[in-house]
PDB file of C-alpha atoms in Angstrom:
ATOM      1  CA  UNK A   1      34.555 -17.935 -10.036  1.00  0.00           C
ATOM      2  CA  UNK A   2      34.064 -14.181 -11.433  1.00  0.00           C
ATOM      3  CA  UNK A   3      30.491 -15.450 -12.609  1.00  0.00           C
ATOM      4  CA  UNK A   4      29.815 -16.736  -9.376  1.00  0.00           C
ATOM      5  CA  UNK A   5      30.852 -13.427  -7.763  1.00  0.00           C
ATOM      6  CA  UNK A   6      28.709 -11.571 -10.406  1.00  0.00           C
ATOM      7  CA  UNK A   7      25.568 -13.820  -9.719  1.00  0.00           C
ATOM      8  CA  UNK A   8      26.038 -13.265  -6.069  1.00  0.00           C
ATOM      9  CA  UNK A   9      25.946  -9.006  -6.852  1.00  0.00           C
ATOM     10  CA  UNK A  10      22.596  -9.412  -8.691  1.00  0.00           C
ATOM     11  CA  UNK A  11      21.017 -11.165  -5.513  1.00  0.00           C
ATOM     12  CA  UNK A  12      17.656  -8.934  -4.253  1.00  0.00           C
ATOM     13  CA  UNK A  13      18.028  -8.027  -0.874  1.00  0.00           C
ATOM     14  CA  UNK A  14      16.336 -10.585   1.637  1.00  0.00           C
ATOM     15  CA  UNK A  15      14.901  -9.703   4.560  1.00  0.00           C
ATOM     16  CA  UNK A  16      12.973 -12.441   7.067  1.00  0.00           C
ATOM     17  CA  UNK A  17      10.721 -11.535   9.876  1.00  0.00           C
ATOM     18  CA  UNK A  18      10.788 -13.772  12.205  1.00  0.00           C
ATOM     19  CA  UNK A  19      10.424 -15.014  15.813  1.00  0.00           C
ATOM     20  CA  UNK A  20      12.062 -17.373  18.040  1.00  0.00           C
ATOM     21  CA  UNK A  21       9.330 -19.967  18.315  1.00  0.00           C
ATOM     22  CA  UNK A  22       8.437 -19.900  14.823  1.00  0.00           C
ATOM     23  CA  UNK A  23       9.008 -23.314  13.253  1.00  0.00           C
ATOM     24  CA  UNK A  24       8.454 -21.741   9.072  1.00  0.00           C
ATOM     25  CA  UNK A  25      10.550 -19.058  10.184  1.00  0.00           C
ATOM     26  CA  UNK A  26      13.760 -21.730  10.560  1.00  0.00           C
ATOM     27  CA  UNK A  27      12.712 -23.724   8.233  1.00  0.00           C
ATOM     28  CA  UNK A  28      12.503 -21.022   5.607  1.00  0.00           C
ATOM     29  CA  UNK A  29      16.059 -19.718   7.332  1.00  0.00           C
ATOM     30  CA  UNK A  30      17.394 -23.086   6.598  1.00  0.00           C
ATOM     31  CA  UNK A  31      15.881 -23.281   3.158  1.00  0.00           C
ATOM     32  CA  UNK A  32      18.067 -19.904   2.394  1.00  0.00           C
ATOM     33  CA  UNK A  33      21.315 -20.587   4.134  1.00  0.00           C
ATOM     34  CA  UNK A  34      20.959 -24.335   2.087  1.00  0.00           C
ATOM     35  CA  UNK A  35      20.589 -22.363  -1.405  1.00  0.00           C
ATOM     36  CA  UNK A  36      23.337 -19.717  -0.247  1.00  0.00           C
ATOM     37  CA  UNK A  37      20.789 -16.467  -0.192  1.00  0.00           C
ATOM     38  CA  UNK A  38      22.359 -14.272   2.328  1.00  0.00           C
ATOM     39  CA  UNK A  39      19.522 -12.302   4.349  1.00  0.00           C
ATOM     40  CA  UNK A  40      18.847 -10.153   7.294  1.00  0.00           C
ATOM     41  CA  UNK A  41      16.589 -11.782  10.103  1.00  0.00           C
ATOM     42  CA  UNK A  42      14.608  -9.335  11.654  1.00  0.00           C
ATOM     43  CA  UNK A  43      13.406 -10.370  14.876  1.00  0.00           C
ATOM     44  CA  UNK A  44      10.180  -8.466  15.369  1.00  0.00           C
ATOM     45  CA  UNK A  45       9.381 -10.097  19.031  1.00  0.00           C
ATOM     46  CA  UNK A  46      12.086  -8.069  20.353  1.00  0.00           C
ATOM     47  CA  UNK A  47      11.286  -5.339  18.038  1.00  0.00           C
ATOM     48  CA  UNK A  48       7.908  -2.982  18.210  1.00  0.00           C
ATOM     49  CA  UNK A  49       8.903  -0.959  15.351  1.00  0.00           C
ATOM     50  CA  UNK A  50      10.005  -3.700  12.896  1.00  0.00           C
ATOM     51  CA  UNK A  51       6.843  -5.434  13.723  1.00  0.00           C
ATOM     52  CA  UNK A  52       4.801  -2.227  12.623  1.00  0.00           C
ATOM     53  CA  UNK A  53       6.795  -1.906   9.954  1.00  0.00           C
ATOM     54  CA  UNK A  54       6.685  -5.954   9.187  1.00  0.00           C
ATOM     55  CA  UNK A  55       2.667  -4.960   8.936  1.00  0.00           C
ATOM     56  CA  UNK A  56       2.892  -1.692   7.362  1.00  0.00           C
ATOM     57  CA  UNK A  57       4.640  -3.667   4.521  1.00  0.00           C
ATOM     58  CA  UNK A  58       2.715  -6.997   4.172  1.00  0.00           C
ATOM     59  CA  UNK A  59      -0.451  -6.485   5.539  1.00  0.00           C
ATOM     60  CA  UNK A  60      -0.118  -9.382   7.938  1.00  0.00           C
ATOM     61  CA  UNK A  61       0.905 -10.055  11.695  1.00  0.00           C
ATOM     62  CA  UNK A  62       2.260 -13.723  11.436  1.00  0.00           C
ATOM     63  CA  UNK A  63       5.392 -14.585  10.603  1.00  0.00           C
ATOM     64  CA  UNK A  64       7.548 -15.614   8.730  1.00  0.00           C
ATOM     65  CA  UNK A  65       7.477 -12.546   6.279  1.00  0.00           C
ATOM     66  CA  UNK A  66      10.010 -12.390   3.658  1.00  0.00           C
ATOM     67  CA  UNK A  67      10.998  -9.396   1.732  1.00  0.00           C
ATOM     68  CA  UNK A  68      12.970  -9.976  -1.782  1.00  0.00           C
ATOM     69  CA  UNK A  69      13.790  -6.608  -3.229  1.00  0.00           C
ATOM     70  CA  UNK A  70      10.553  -5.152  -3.076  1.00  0.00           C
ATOM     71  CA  UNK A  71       8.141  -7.872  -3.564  1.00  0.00           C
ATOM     72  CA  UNK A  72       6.699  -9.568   0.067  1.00  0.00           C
ATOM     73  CA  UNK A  73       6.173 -13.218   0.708  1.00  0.00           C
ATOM     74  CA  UNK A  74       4.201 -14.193   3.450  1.00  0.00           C
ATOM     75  CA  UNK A  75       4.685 -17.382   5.235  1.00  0.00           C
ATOM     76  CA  UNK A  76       7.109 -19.775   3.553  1.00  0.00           C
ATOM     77  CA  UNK A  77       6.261 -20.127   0.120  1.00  0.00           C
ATOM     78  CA  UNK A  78       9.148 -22.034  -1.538  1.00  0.00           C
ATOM     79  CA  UNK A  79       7.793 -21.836  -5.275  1.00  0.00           C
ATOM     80  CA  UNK A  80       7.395 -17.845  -4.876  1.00  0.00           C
ATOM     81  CA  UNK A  81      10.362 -17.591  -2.862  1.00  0.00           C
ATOM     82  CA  UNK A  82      12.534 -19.305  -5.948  1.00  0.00           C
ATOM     83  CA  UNK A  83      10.588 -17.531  -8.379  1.00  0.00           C
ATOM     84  CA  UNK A  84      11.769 -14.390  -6.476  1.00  0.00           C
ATOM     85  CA  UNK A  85      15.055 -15.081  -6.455  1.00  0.00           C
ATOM     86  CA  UNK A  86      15.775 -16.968  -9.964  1.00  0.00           C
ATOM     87  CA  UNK A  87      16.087 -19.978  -8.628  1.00  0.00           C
ATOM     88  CA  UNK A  88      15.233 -23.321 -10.223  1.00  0.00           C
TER      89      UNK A  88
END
């Protein structure tokens, strides 16, 4: 149990920008909750600013965008997203 606690610690931060009618934006949320990656959604048709930022960082305007520590996925990209996060 302390490992798992330790693993958890080393976890990037994970943030997902997202919109309501986005149907890779659940399914990537779904895809995280199911591998226990906790994240931030970041809903950036509510929210001007994290959408300029959401392009500032990625270079894009669709969604989903998916930030793991510093590195950006866009759209959902399962192999890069495990390769991100250490997963197997």
């Amino acid at each position: 149990m302390a490992r798992d606690r330790k693993e958890r610690k080393k976890q990037p931060r994970v943030i997902i920008f997202t919109t309501p009618t986005c149907s890779f934006c659940r399914a990537a949320k779904t895809y995280l909750r199911q591998r226990g990656i906790r994240f931030r959604e970041v809903d950036v048709s509510r929210d001007q600013a994290a959408l300029r930022d959401m392009v500032r960082r990625s270079g894009q305007q669709g969604v989903p965008v998916i930030q793991i520590g510093n590195k950006i996925v866009v759209g959902f990209d399962r192999p890069k997203i495990d390769r991100l996060l250490g997963l197997g």
